[in-house]
PDB file of C-alpha atoms and ligand atoms in Angstrom:
ATOM      1  CA  UNK A   1       0.000   0.000   0.000  1.00 84.00           C
ATOM      2  CA  UNK A   2       1.408   3.382  -1.047  1.00 96.00           C
ATOM      3  CA  UNK A   3      -0.655   6.556  -0.790  1.00 98.00           C
ATOM      4  CA  UNK A   4       0.236  10.118  -1.568  1.00 98.00           C
ATOM      5  CA  UNK A   5      -1.364  13.273  -0.158  1.00 98.00           C
ATOM      6  CA  UNK A   6      -0.491  16.920  -0.669  1.00 98.00           C
ATOM      7  CA  UNK A   7       2.314  16.818   1.931  1.00 99.00           C
ATOM      8  CA  UNK A   8       2.875  13.133   2.706  1.00 99.00           C
ATOM      9  CA  UNK A   9       3.852   9.783   1.264  1.00 98.00           C
ATOM     10  CA  UNK A  10       2.441   6.777   3.143  1.00 98.00           C
ATOM     11  CA  UNK A  11       4.434   3.697   2.232  1.00 98.00           C
ATOM     12  CA  UNK A  12       5.591   0.260   3.450  1.00 98.00           C
ATOM     13  CA  UNK A  13       8.498   0.002   5.895  1.00 98.00           C
ATOM     14  CA  UNK A  14      12.091  -0.096   4.660  1.00 98.00           C
ATOM     15  CA  UNK A  15      15.240  -0.904   6.640  1.00 97.00           C
ATOM     16  CA  UNK A  16      16.373   2.720   6.461  1.00 98.00           C
ATOM     17  CA  UNK A  17      13.318   3.662   8.612  1.00 98.00           C
ATOM     18  CA  UNK A  18      14.459   1.696  11.670  1.00 98.00           C
ATOM     19  CA  UNK A  19      16.843   4.276  13.213  1.00 98.00           C
ATOM     20  CA  UNK A  20      14.675   7.379  12.590  1.00 98.00           C
ATOM     21  CA  UNK A  21      11.556   5.605  13.904  1.00 98.00           C
ATOM     22  CA  UNK A  22      13.505   4.541  17.034  1.00 98.00           C
ATOM     23  CA  UNK A  23      14.430   8.209  17.605  1.00 98.00           C
ATOM     24  CA  UNK A  24      10.761   9.266  17.285  1.00 98.00           C
ATOM     25  CA  UNK A  25       9.300   6.521  19.492  1.00 98.00           C
ATOM     26  CA  UNK A  26      12.162   6.905  21.987  1.00 98.00           C
ATOM     27  CA  UNK A  27      11.062  10.481  22.719  1.00 98.00           C
ATOM     28  CA  UNK A  28       9.215  10.830  26.077  1.00 98.00           C
ATOM     29  CA  UNK A  29       7.034  13.659  24.729  1.00 98.00           C
ATOM     30  CA  UNK A  30       5.849  11.616  21.746  1.00 98.00           C
ATOM     31  CA  UNK A  31       5.177   8.731  24.139  1.00 98.00           C
ATOM     32  CA  UNK A  32       3.502  10.869  26.769  1.00 98.00           C
ATOM     33  CA  UNK A  33       0.254   8.887  26.511  1.00 98.00           C
ATOM     34  CA  UNK A  34       1.923   5.462  26.415  1.00 96.00           C
ATOM     35  CA  UNK A  35       3.193   3.491  29.409  1.00 94.00           C
ATOM     36  CA  UNK A  36       6.767   4.256  28.276  1.00 96.00           C
ATOM     37  CA  UNK A  37       9.154   5.086  25.445  1.00 98.00           C
ATOM     38  CA  UNK A  38      10.044   2.346  22.939  1.00 98.00           C
ATOM     39  CA  UNK A  39      13.578   0.914  22.830  1.00 98.00           C
ATOM     40  CA  UNK A  40      15.309   0.403  19.437  1.00 98.00           C
ATOM     41  CA  UNK A  41      14.735  -3.364  19.867  1.00 98.00           C
ATOM     42  CA  UNK A  42      11.003  -2.801  20.426  1.00 98.00           C
ATOM     43  CA  UNK A  43      10.847  -0.543  17.363  1.00 98.00           C
ATOM     44  CA  UNK A  44      12.577  -3.204  15.254  1.00 98.00           C
ATOM     45  CA  UNK A  45      10.056  -5.778  16.492  1.00 98.00           C
ATOM     46  CA  UNK A  46       7.210  -3.358  15.732  1.00 98.00           C
ATOM     47  CA  UNK A  47       8.424  -2.877  12.131  1.00 98.00           C
ATOM     48  CA  UNK A  48       8.900  -6.645  11.701  1.00 98.00           C
ATOM     49  CA  UNK A  49       5.381  -7.198  13.036  1.00 97.00           C
ATOM     50  CA  UNK A  50       3.971  -4.559  10.654  1.00 97.00           C
ATOM     51  CA  UNK A  51       5.649  -6.290   7.695  1.00 97.00           C
ATOM     52  CA  UNK A  52       4.254  -9.687   8.804  1.00 97.00           C
ATOM     53  CA  UNK A  53       0.731  -8.334   9.340  1.00 96.00           C
ATOM     54  CA  UNK A  54       0.803  -6.589   5.952  1.00 97.00           C
ATOM     55  CA  UNK A  55       1.686  -9.936   4.361  1.00 96.00           C
ATOM     56  CA  UNK A  56      -1.171 -11.628   6.253  1.00 96.00           C
ATOM     57  CA  UNK A  57      -3.964  -9.039   5.992  1.00 96.00           C
ATOM     58  CA  UNK A  58      -2.868  -6.791   3.101  1.00 95.00           C
ATOM     59  CA  UNK A  59      -2.359  -3.638   5.192  1.00 97.00           C
ATOM     60  CA  UNK A  60      -0.883  -2.354   8.448  1.00 97.00           C
ATOM     61  CA  UNK A  61       0.359   0.890   9.964  1.00 98.00           C
ATOM     62  CA  UNK A  62       3.159   2.085   7.680  1.00 98.00           C
ATOM     63  CA  UNK A  63       5.839   4.728   7.258  1.00 98.00           C
ATOM     64  CA  UNK A  64       4.997   8.430   6.902  1.00 98.00           C
ATOM     65  CA  UNK A  65       7.409  10.416   4.771  1.00 98.00           C
ATOM     66  CA  UNK A  66       7.280  14.213   4.667  1.00 98.00           C
ATOM     67  CA  UNK A  67       7.494  15.261   1.018  1.00 98.00           C
ATOM     68  CA  UNK A  68       9.055  18.687   1.594  1.00 98.00           C
ATOM     69  CA  UNK A  69      12.199  17.382   3.346  1.00 97.00           C
ATOM     70  CA  UNK A  70      12.095  13.661   2.464  1.00 98.00           C
ATOM     71  CA  UNK A  71      12.254  12.659   6.158  1.00 98.00           C
ATOM     72  CA  UNK A  72      10.515   9.807   7.931  1.00 98.00           C
ATOM     73  CA  UNK A  73       8.208  11.569  10.403  1.00 98.00           C
ATOM     74  CA  UNK A  74       6.380   8.659  12.001  1.00 98.00           C
ATOM     75  CA  UNK A  75       3.860   5.917  11.471  1.00 98.00           C
ATOM     76  CA  UNK A  76       0.224   5.981  10.442  1.00 98.00           C
ATOM     77  CA  UNK A  77      -2.325   3.716   8.884  1.00 98.00           C
ATOM     78  CA  UNK A  78      -4.942   1.020   9.090  1.00 98.00           C
ATOM     79  CA  UNK A  79      -4.255  -2.032  11.208  1.00 98.00           C
ATOM     80  CA  UNK A  80      -5.985  -5.302  11.903  1.00 97.00           C
ATOM     81  CA  UNK A  81      -6.587  -5.287  15.664  1.00 97.00           C
ATOM     82  CA  UNK A  82      -4.877  -7.917  17.813  1.00 96.00           C
ATOM     83  CA  UNK A  83      -7.058 -10.758  19.092  1.00 97.00           C
ATOM     84  CA  UNK A  84      -6.877  -9.261  22.605  1.00 98.00           C
ATOM     85  CA  UNK A  85      -8.196  -5.878  21.432  1.00 98.00           C
ATOM     86  CA  UNK A  86     -10.917  -7.452  19.237  1.00 98.00           C
ATOM     87  CA  UNK A  87     -12.081  -9.311  22.337  1.00 98.00           C
ATOM     88  CA  UNK A  88     -11.812  -6.254  24.616  1.00 98.00           C
ATOM     89  CA  UNK A  89     -13.325  -3.415  22.569  1.00 97.00           C
ATOM     90  CA  UNK A  90     -17.130  -3.242  22.670  1.00 96.00           C
ATOM     91  CA  UNK A  91     -18.701  -4.544  19.432  1.00 95.00           C
ATOM     92  CA  UNK A  92     -15.510  -6.531  18.601  1.00 97.00           C
ATOM     93  CA  UNK A  93     -14.299  -4.354  15.691  1.00 97.00           C
ATOM     94  CA  UNK A  94     -11.600  -5.706  13.359  1.00 97.00           C
ATOM     95  CA  UNK A  95      -9.753  -2.713  11.905  1.00 98.00           C
ATOM     96  CA  UNK A  96      -8.294   0.380  13.547  1.00 98.00           C
ATOM     97  CA  UNK A  97      -6.582   3.517  12.332  1.00 98.00           C
ATOM     98  CA  UNK A  98      -3.636   4.944  14.285  1.00 98.00           C
ATOM     99  CA  UNK A  99      -0.763   7.462  14.210  1.00 98.00           C
ATOM    100  CA  UNK A 100       2.400   8.597  15.974  1.00 98.00           C
ATOM    101  CA  UNK A 101       4.345  11.530  14.541  1.00 99.00           C
ATOM    102  CA  UNK A 102       7.634  13.267  15.361  1.00 98.00           C
ATOM    103  CA  UNK A 103       6.827  16.217  17.646  1.00 98.00           C
ATOM    104  CA  UNK A 104       8.639  18.652  15.296  1.00 98.00           C
ATOM    105  CA  UNK A 105       5.755  18.103  12.833  1.00 98.00           C
ATOM    106  CA  UNK A 106       2.789  18.406  15.213  1.00 98.00           C
ATOM    107  CA  UNK A 107       0.121  21.057  14.826  1.00 98.00           C
ATOM    108  CA  UNK A 108       0.115  21.237  11.014  1.00 98.00           C
ATOM    109  CA  UNK A 109      -2.798  18.881  10.389  1.00 98.00           C
ATOM    110  CA  UNK A 110      -0.503  16.184   9.002  1.00 99.00           C
ATOM    111  CA  UNK A 111      -2.054  13.292  10.943  1.00 99.00           C
ATOM    112  CA  UNK A 112      -5.606  14.144   9.751  1.00 99.00           C
ATOM    113  CA  UNK A 113      -4.299  14.554   6.183  1.00 99.00           C
ATOM    114  CA  UNK A 114      -2.716  11.094   6.164  1.00 98.00           C
ATOM    115  CA  UNK A 115      -5.633   9.530   8.027  1.00 98.00           C
ATOM    116  CA  UNK A 116      -8.211  10.837   5.532  1.00 98.00           C
ATOM    117  CA  UNK A 117      -6.284   9.176   2.692  1.00 98.00           C
ATOM    118  CA  UNK A 118      -6.253   5.887   4.650  1.00 98.00           C
ATOM    119  CA  UNK A 119     -10.005   6.045   5.290  1.00 98.00           C
ATOM    120  CA  UNK A 120     -10.682   6.662   1.585  1.00 98.00           C
ATOM    121  CA  UNK A 121      -8.520   3.603   0.841  1.00 98.00           C
ATOM    122  CA  UNK A 122     -10.411   1.574   3.474  1.00 98.00           C
ATOM    123  CA  UNK A 123     -13.756   2.310   1.807  1.00 98.00           C
ATOM    124  CA  UNK A 124     -12.829   2.176  -1.878  1.00 97.00           C
ATOM    125  CA  UNK A 125     -10.008  -0.370  -2.087  1.00 97.00           C
ATOM    126  CA  UNK A 126     -10.588  -2.625   0.929  1.00 97.00           C
ATOM    127  CA  UNK A 127     -14.388  -2.329   1.063  1.00 97.00           C
ATOM    128  CA  UNK A 128     -14.344  -2.202   4.863  1.00 97.00           C
ATOM    129  CA  UNK A 129     -17.663  -1.436   6.588  1.00 97.00           C
ATOM    130  CA  UNK A 130     -16.161   0.332   9.625  1.00 98.00           C
ATOM    131  CA  UNK A 131     -12.876   1.633  11.038  1.00 98.00           C
ATOM    132  CA  UNK A 132     -12.337   2.415  14.721  1.00 98.00           C
ATOM    133  CA  UNK A 133      -9.676   4.236  16.684  1.00 98.00           C
ATOM    134  CA  UNK A 134      -8.946   3.955  20.381  1.00 98.00           C
ATOM    135  CA  UNK A 135      -6.734   5.819  22.773  1.00 98.00           C
ATOM    136  CA  UNK A 136      -6.262   6.691  26.432  1.00 98.00           C
ATOM    137  CA  UNK A 137      -9.111   8.918  27.654  1.00 98.00           C
ATOM    138  CA  UNK A 138      -6.535  11.596  28.567  1.00 98.00           C
ATOM    139  CA  UNK A 139      -4.973  11.656  25.053  1.00 98.00           C
ATOM    140  CA  UNK A 140      -6.891  14.678  23.793  1.00 98.00           C
ATOM    141  CA  UNK A 141      -4.578  15.492  20.799  1.00 98.00           C
ATOM    142  CA  UNK A 142      -5.263  12.069  19.299  1.00 98.00           C
ATOM    143  CA  UNK A 143      -8.997  12.422  19.950  1.00 98.00           C
ATOM    144  CA  UNK A 144      -8.910  15.752  18.096  1.00 98.00           C
ATOM    145  CA  UNK A 145      -7.513  13.933  15.051  1.00 99.00           C
ATOM    146  CA  UNK A 146     -10.326  11.359  15.336  1.00 99.00           C
ATOM    147  CA  UNK A 147     -12.928  14.145  15.443  1.00 98.00           C
ATOM    148  CA  UNK A 148     -11.342  16.034  12.532  1.00 98.00           C
ATOM    149  CA  UNK A 149     -11.592  12.990  10.257  1.00 98.00           C
ATOM    150  CA  UNK A 150     -15.255  12.483  11.104  1.00 98.00           C
ATOM    151  CA  UNK A 151     -15.008   9.753  13.737  1.00 98.00           C
ATOM    152  CA  UNK A 152     -17.417   9.862  16.668  1.00 98.00           C
ATOM    153  CA  UNK A 153     -17.222   8.580  20.244  1.00 98.00           C
ATOM    154  CA  UNK A 154     -19.974   6.762  22.112  1.00 96.00           C
ATOM    155  CA  UNK A 155     -19.170   6.842  25.860  1.00 97.00           C
ATOM    156  CA  UNK A 156     -20.884   3.425  26.156  1.00 96.00           C
ATOM    157  CA  UNK A 157     -17.823   2.011  24.278  1.00 97.00           C
ATOM    158  CA  UNK A 158     -15.286   3.245  26.877  1.00 97.00           C
ATOM    159  CA  UNK A 159     -13.174   0.420  28.263  1.00 98.00           C
ATOM    160  CA  UNK A 160     -10.313  -0.300  30.660  1.00 98.00           C
ATOM    161  CA  UNK A 161      -7.131  -1.433  28.881  1.00 97.00           C
ATOM    162  CA  UNK A 162      -6.479  -5.022  29.996  1.00 97.00           C
ATOM    163  CA  UNK A 163      -2.685  -4.560  29.999  1.00 96.00           C
ATOM    164  CA  UNK A 164      -2.665  -1.388  32.128  1.00 97.00           C
ATOM    165  CA  UNK A 165      -2.963  -1.697  35.895  1.00 96.00           C
ATOM    166  CA  UNK A 166      -6.008  -0.488  37.796  1.00 96.00           C
ATOM    167  CA  UNK A 167      -5.506   3.062  39.049  1.00 96.00           C
ATOM    168  CA  UNK A 168      -2.980   3.948  36.300  1.00 97.00           C
ATOM    169  CA  UNK A 169      -3.902   7.265  34.570  1.00 97.00           C
ATOM    170  CA  UNK A 170      -3.658   5.600  31.123  1.00 98.00           C
ATOM    171  CA  UNK A 171      -5.967   2.673  31.912  1.00 98.00           C
ATOM    172  CA  UNK A 172      -9.269   4.234  30.855  1.00 98.00           C
ATOM    173  CA  UNK A 173      -9.721   4.211  27.048  1.00 98.00           C
ATOM    174  CA  UNK A 174     -12.197   5.716  24.587  1.00 98.00           C
ATOM    175  CA  UNK A 175     -13.323   4.394  21.195  1.00 98.00           C
ATOM    176  CA  UNK A 176     -14.124   6.446  18.109  1.00 98.00           C
ATOM    177  CA  UNK A 177     -15.885   4.910  15.078  1.00 98.00           C
ATOM    178  CA  UNK A 178     -16.623   5.773  11.474  1.00 98.00           C
ATOM    179  CA  UNK A 179     -18.684   3.761   8.988  1.00 98.00           C
ATOM    180  CA  UNK A 180     -18.246   3.562   5.226  1.00 98.00           C
ATOM    181  CA  UNK A 181     -20.260   6.394   3.633  1.00 96.00           C
ATOM    182  CA  UNK A 182     -23.456   5.219   1.871  1.00 89.00           C
TER     183      UNK A 182
HETATM  184  C1  COA B 201      -1.822  12.830  17.935  1.00 80.83           C
HETATM  185  C2  COA B 201      -0.902  13.342  16.856  1.00 80.83           C
HETATM  186  C3  COA B 201      -0.682  12.258  15.820  1.00 80.83           C
HETATM  187  C4  COA B 201      -1.564  14.569  16.204  1.00 80.83           C
HETATM  188  O1  COA B 201      -0.929  14.851  14.965  1.00 80.83           O
HETATM  189  P1  COA B 201      -0.950  16.317  14.310  1.00 80.83           P
HETATM  190  O2  COA B 201      -0.442  16.136  12.917  1.00 80.83           O
HETATM  191  O3  COA B 201      -0.231  17.254  15.204  1.00 80.83           O
HETATM  192  O4  COA B 201      -2.501  16.675  14.279  1.00 80.83           O
HETATM  193  P2  COA B 201      -3.162  18.133  14.252  1.00 80.83           P
HETATM  194  O5  COA B 201      -2.221  19.126  13.679  1.00 80.83           O
HETATM  195  O6  COA B 201      -4.488  17.970  13.611  1.00 80.83           O
HETATM  196  O7  COA B 201      -3.372  18.472  15.792  1.00 80.83           O
HETATM  197  C5  COA B 201      -4.265  17.662  16.555  1.00 80.83           C
HETATM  198  C6  COA B 201      -4.250  18.147  18.000  1.00 80.83           C
HETATM  199  O8  COA B 201      -2.957  17.952  18.554  1.00 80.83           O
HETATM  200  C7  COA B 201      -2.712  18.962  19.552  1.00 80.83           C
HETATM  201  N1  COA B 201      -1.467  19.632  19.215  1.00 80.83           N
HETATM  202  C8  COA B 201      -1.139  20.264  18.063  1.00 80.83           C
HETATM  203  N2  COA B 201       0.106  20.735  18.130  1.00 80.83           N
HETATM  204  C9  COA B 201       0.581  20.390  19.327  1.00 80.83           C
HETATM  205  C10 COA B 201       1.830  20.593  19.980  1.00 80.83           C
HETATM  206  N3  COA B 201       2.835  21.241  19.377  1.00 80.83           N
HETATM  207  N4  COA B 201       1.981  20.113  21.227  1.00 80.83           N
HETATM  208  C11 COA B 201       0.994  19.439  21.832  1.00 80.83           C
HETATM  209  N5  COA B 201      -0.202  19.186  21.261  1.00 80.83           N
HETATM  210  C12 COA B 201      -0.404  19.667  20.024  1.00 80.83           C
HETATM  211  C13 COA B 201      -3.901  19.909  19.535  1.00 80.83           C
HETATM  212  O9  COA B 201      -4.786  19.446  20.548  1.00 80.83           O
HETATM  213  C14 COA B 201      -4.513  19.646  18.168  1.00 80.83           C
HETATM  214  O10 COA B 201      -5.896  19.891  18.120  1.00 80.83           O
HETATM  215  P3  COA B 201      -6.404  21.298  17.497  1.00 80.83           P
HETATM  216  O11 COA B 201      -5.953  21.320  16.068  1.00 80.83           O
HETATM  217  O12 COA B 201      -7.875  21.250  17.661  1.00 80.83           O
HETATM  218  O13 COA B 201      -5.727  22.376  18.308  1.00 80.83           O
HETATM  219  C15 COA B 201       0.459  13.773  17.436  1.00 80.83           C
HETATM  220  O14 COA B 201       0.218  14.673  18.483  1.00 80.83           O
HETATM  221  C16 COA B 201       1.261  12.601  17.984  1.00 80.83           C
HETATM  222  O15 COA B 201       1.962  11.921  17.250  1.00 80.83           O
HETATM  223  N6  COA B 201       1.194  12.386  19.318  1.00 80.83           N
HETATM  224  C17 COA B 201       2.002  11.386  20.003  1.00 80.83           C
HETATM  225  C18 COA B 201       1.605   9.961  19.693  1.00 80.83           C
HETATM  226  C19 COA B 201       0.185   9.631  20.054  1.00 80.83           C
HETATM  227  O16 COA B 201      -0.298   9.969  21.130  1.00 80.83           O
HETATM  228  N7  COA B 201      -0.461   8.953  19.123  1.00 80.83           N
HETATM  229  C20 COA B 201      -1.824   8.524  19.287  1.00 80.83           C
HETATM  230  C21 COA B 201      -1.905   7.237  19.973  1.00 80.83           C
HETATM  231  S1  COA B 201      -3.586   6.664  19.979  1.00 80.83           S
END
Protein backbone atom coordinates (compact mmCIF):
# COMPACT_ATOMS: atom_id res chain seq x y z
CA UNK A 1 0.00 0.00 0.00
CA UNK A 2 1.41 3.38 -1.05
CA UNK A 3 -0.66 6.56 -0.79
CA UNK A 4 0.24 10.12 -1.57
CA UNK A 5 -1.36 13.27 -0.16
CA UNK A 6 -0.49 16.92 -0.67
CA UNK A 7 2.31 16.82 1.93
CA UNK A 8 2.88 13.13 2.71
CA UNK A 9 3.85 9.78 1.26
CA UNK A 10 2.44 6.78 3.14
CA UNK A 11 4.43 3.70 2.23
CA UNK A 12 5.59 0.26 3.45
CA UNK A 13 8.50 0.00 5.89
CA UNK A 14 12.09 -0.10 4.66
CA UNK A 15 15.24 -0.90 6.64
CA UNK A 16 16.37 2.72 6.46
CA UNK A 17 13.32 3.66 8.61
CA UNK A 18 14.46 1.70 11.67
CA UNK A 19 16.84 4.28 13.21
CA UNK A 20 14.67 7.38 12.59
CA UNK A 21 11.56 5.61 13.90
CA UNK A 22 13.50 4.54 17.03
CA UNK A 23 14.43 8.21 17.60
CA UNK A 24 10.76 9.27 17.28
CA UNK A 25 9.30 6.52 19.49
CA UNK A 26 12.16 6.91 21.99
CA UNK A 27 11.06 10.48 22.72
CA UNK A 28 9.22 10.83 26.08
CA UNK A 29 7.03 13.66 24.73
CA UNK A 30 5.85 11.62 21.75
CA UNK A 31 5.18 8.73 24.14
CA UNK A 32 3.50 10.87 26.77
CA UNK A 33 0.25 8.89 26.51
CA UNK A 34 1.92 5.46 26.42
CA UNK A 35 3.19 3.49 29.41
CA UNK A 36 6.77 4.26 28.28
CA UNK A 37 9.15 5.09 25.44
CA UNK A 38 10.04 2.35 22.94
CA UNK A 39 13.58 0.91 22.83
CA UNK A 40 15.31 0.40 19.44
CA UNK A 41 14.73 -3.36 19.87
CA UNK A 42 11.00 -2.80 20.43
CA UNK A 43 10.85 -0.54 17.36
CA UNK A 44 12.58 -3.20 15.25
CA UNK A 45 10.06 -5.78 16.49
CA UNK A 46 7.21 -3.36 15.73
CA UNK A 47 8.42 -2.88 12.13
CA UNK A 48 8.90 -6.65 11.70
CA UNK A 49 5.38 -7.20 13.04
CA UNK A 50 3.97 -4.56 10.65
CA UNK A 51 5.65 -6.29 7.70
CA UNK A 52 4.25 -9.69 8.80
CA UNK A 53 0.73 -8.33 9.34
CA UNK A 54 0.80 -6.59 5.95
CA UNK A 55 1.69 -9.94 4.36
CA UNK A 56 -1.17 -11.63 6.25
CA UNK A 57 -3.96 -9.04 5.99
CA UNK A 58 -2.87 -6.79 3.10
CA UNK A 59 -2.36 -3.64 5.19
CA UNK A 60 -0.88 -2.35 8.45
CA UNK A 61 0.36 0.89 9.96
CA UNK A 62 3.16 2.08 7.68
CA UNK A 63 5.84 4.73 7.26
CA UNK A 64 5.00 8.43 6.90
CA UNK A 65 7.41 10.42 4.77
CA UNK A 66 7.28 14.21 4.67
CA UNK A 67 7.49 15.26 1.02
CA UNK A 68 9.05 18.69 1.59
CA UNK A 69 12.20 17.38 3.35
CA UNK A 70 12.09 13.66 2.46
CA UNK A 71 12.25 12.66 6.16
CA UNK A 72 10.52 9.81 7.93
CA UNK A 73 8.21 11.57 10.40
CA UNK A 74 6.38 8.66 12.00
CA UNK A 75 3.86 5.92 11.47
CA UNK A 76 0.22 5.98 10.44
CA UNK A 77 -2.32 3.72 8.88
CA UNK A 78 -4.94 1.02 9.09
CA UNK A 79 -4.26 -2.03 11.21
CA UNK A 80 -5.98 -5.30 11.90
CA UNK A 81 -6.59 -5.29 15.66
CA UNK A 82 -4.88 -7.92 17.81
CA UNK A 83 -7.06 -10.76 19.09
CA UNK A 84 -6.88 -9.26 22.61
CA UNK A 85 -8.20 -5.88 21.43
CA UNK A 86 -10.92 -7.45 19.24
CA UNK A 87 -12.08 -9.31 22.34
CA UNK A 88 -11.81 -6.25 24.62
CA UNK A 89 -13.32 -3.41 22.57
CA UNK A 90 -17.13 -3.24 22.67
CA UNK A 91 -18.70 -4.54 19.43
CA UNK A 92 -15.51 -6.53 18.60
CA UNK A 93 -14.30 -4.35 15.69
CA UNK A 94 -11.60 -5.71 13.36
CA UNK A 95 -9.75 -2.71 11.91
CA UNK A 96 -8.29 0.38 13.55
CA UNK A 97 -6.58 3.52 12.33
CA UNK A 98 -3.64 4.94 14.29
CA UNK A 99 -0.76 7.46 14.21
CA UNK A 100 2.40 8.60 15.97
CA UNK A 101 4.34 11.53 14.54
CA UNK A 102 7.63 13.27 15.36
CA UNK A 103 6.83 16.22 17.65
CA UNK A 104 8.64 18.65 15.30
CA UNK A 105 5.76 18.10 12.83
CA UNK A 106 2.79 18.41 15.21
CA UNK A 107 0.12 21.06 14.83
CA UNK A 108 0.11 21.24 11.01
CA UNK A 109 -2.80 18.88 10.39
CA UNK A 110 -0.50 16.18 9.00
CA UNK A 111 -2.05 13.29 10.94
CA UNK A 112 -5.61 14.14 9.75
CA UNK A 113 -4.30 14.55 6.18
CA UNK A 114 -2.72 11.09 6.16
CA UNK A 115 -5.63 9.53 8.03
CA UNK A 116 -8.21 10.84 5.53
CA UNK A 117 -6.28 9.18 2.69
CA UNK A 118 -6.25 5.89 4.65
CA UNK A 119 -10.00 6.04 5.29
CA UNK A 120 -10.68 6.66 1.59
CA UNK A 121 -8.52 3.60 0.84
CA UNK A 122 -10.41 1.57 3.47
CA UNK A 123 -13.76 2.31 1.81
CA UNK A 124 -12.83 2.18 -1.88
CA UNK A 125 -10.01 -0.37 -2.09
CA UNK A 126 -10.59 -2.63 0.93
CA UNK A 127 -14.39 -2.33 1.06
CA UNK A 128 -14.34 -2.20 4.86
CA UNK A 129 -17.66 -1.44 6.59
CA UNK A 130 -16.16 0.33 9.63
CA UNK A 131 -12.88 1.63 11.04
CA UNK A 132 -12.34 2.42 14.72
CA UNK A 133 -9.68 4.24 16.68
CA UNK A 134 -8.95 3.96 20.38
CA UNK A 135 -6.73 5.82 22.77
CA UNK A 136 -6.26 6.69 26.43
CA UNK A 137 -9.11 8.92 27.65
CA UNK A 138 -6.53 11.60 28.57
CA UNK A 139 -4.97 11.66 25.05
CA UNK A 140 -6.89 14.68 23.79
CA UNK A 141 -4.58 15.49 20.80
CA UNK A 142 -5.26 12.07 19.30
CA UNK A 143 -9.00 12.42 19.95
CA UNK A 144 -8.91 15.75 18.10
CA UNK A 145 -7.51 13.93 15.05
CA UNK A 146 -10.33 11.36 15.34
CA UNK A 147 -12.93 14.15 15.44
CA UNK A 148 -11.34 16.03 12.53
CA UNK A 149 -11.59 12.99 10.26
CA UNK A 150 -15.26 12.48 11.10
CA UNK A 151 -15.01 9.75 13.74
CA UNK A 152 -17.42 9.86 16.67
CA UNK A 153 -17.22 8.58 20.24
CA UNK A 154 -19.97 6.76 22.11
CA UNK A 155 -19.17 6.84 25.86
CA UNK A 156 -20.88 3.42 26.16
CA UNK A 157 -17.82 2.01 24.28
CA UNK A 158 -15.29 3.24 26.88
CA UNK A 159 -13.17 0.42 28.26
CA UNK A 160 -10.31 -0.30 30.66
CA UNK A 161 -7.13 -1.43 28.88
CA UNK A 162 -6.48 -5.02 30.00
CA UNK A 163 -2.69 -4.56 30.00
CA UNK A 164 -2.66 -1.39 32.13
CA UNK A 165 -2.96 -1.70 35.90
CA UNK A 166 -6.01 -0.49 37.80
CA UNK A 167 -5.51 3.06 39.05
CA UNK A 168 -2.98 3.95 36.30
CA UNK A 169 -3.90 7.26 34.57
CA UNK A 170 -3.66 5.60 31.12
CA UNK A 171 -5.97 2.67 31.91
CA UNK A 172 -9.27 4.23 30.85
CA UNK A 173 -9.72 4.21 27.05
CA UNK A 174 -12.20 5.72 24.59
CA UNK A 175 -13.32 4.39 21.19
CA UNK A 176 -14.12 6.45 18.11
CA UNK A 177 -15.88 4.91 15.08
CA UNK A 178 -16.62 5.77 11.47
CA UNK A 179 -18.68 3.76 8.99
CA UNK A 180 -18.25 3.56 5.23
CA UNK A 181 -20.26 6.39 3.63
CA UNK A 182 -23.46 5.22 1.87
C1 LIG B 1 -1.82 12.83 17.93
C2 LIG B 1 -0.90 13.34 16.86
C3 LIG B 1 -0.68 12.26 15.82
C4 LIG B 1 -1.56 14.57 16.20
O1 LIG B 1 -0.93 14.85 14.97
P1 LIG B 1 -0.95 16.32 14.31
O2 LIG B 1 -0.44 16.14 12.92
O3 LIG B 1 -0.23 17.25 15.20
O4 LIG B 1 -2.50 16.67 14.28
P2 LIG B 1 -3.16 18.13 14.25
O5 LIG B 1 -2.22 19.13 13.68
O6 LIG B 1 -4.49 17.97 13.61
O7 LIG B 1 -3.37 18.47 15.79
C5 LIG B 1 -4.27 17.66 16.56
C6 LIG B 1 -4.25 18.15 18.00
O8 LIG B 1 -2.96 17.95 18.55
C7 LIG B 1 -2.71 18.96 19.55
N1 LIG B 1 -1.47 19.63 19.21
C8 LIG B 1 -1.14 20.26 18.06
N2 LIG B 1 0.11 20.73 18.13
C9 LIG B 1 0.58 20.39 19.33
C10 LIG B 1 1.83 20.59 19.98
N3 LIG B 1 2.83 21.24 19.38
N4 LIG B 1 1.98 20.11 21.23
C11 LIG B 1 0.99 19.44 21.83
N5 LIG B 1 -0.20 19.19 21.26
C12 LIG B 1 -0.40 19.67 20.02
C13 LIG B 1 -3.90 19.91 19.54
O9 LIG B 1 -4.79 19.45 20.55
C14 LIG B 1 -4.51 19.65 18.17
O10 LIG B 1 -5.90 19.89 18.12
P3 LIG B 1 -6.40 21.30 17.50
O11 LIG B 1 -5.95 21.32 16.07
O12 LIG B 1 -7.87 21.25 17.66
O13 LIG B 1 -5.73 22.38 18.31
C15 LIG B 1 0.46 13.77 17.44
O14 LIG B 1 0.22 14.67 18.48
C16 LIG B 1 1.26 12.60 17.98
O15 LIG B 1 1.96 11.92 17.25
N6 LIG B 1 1.19 12.39 19.32
C17 LIG B 1 2.00 11.39 20.00
C18 LIG B 1 1.61 9.96 19.69
C19 LIG B 1 0.18 9.63 20.05
O16 LIG B 1 -0.30 9.97 21.13
N7 LIG B 1 -0.46 8.95 19.12
C20 LIG B 1 -1.82 8.52 19.29
C21 LIG B 1 -1.90 7.24 19.97
S1 LIG B 1 -3.59 6.66 19.98
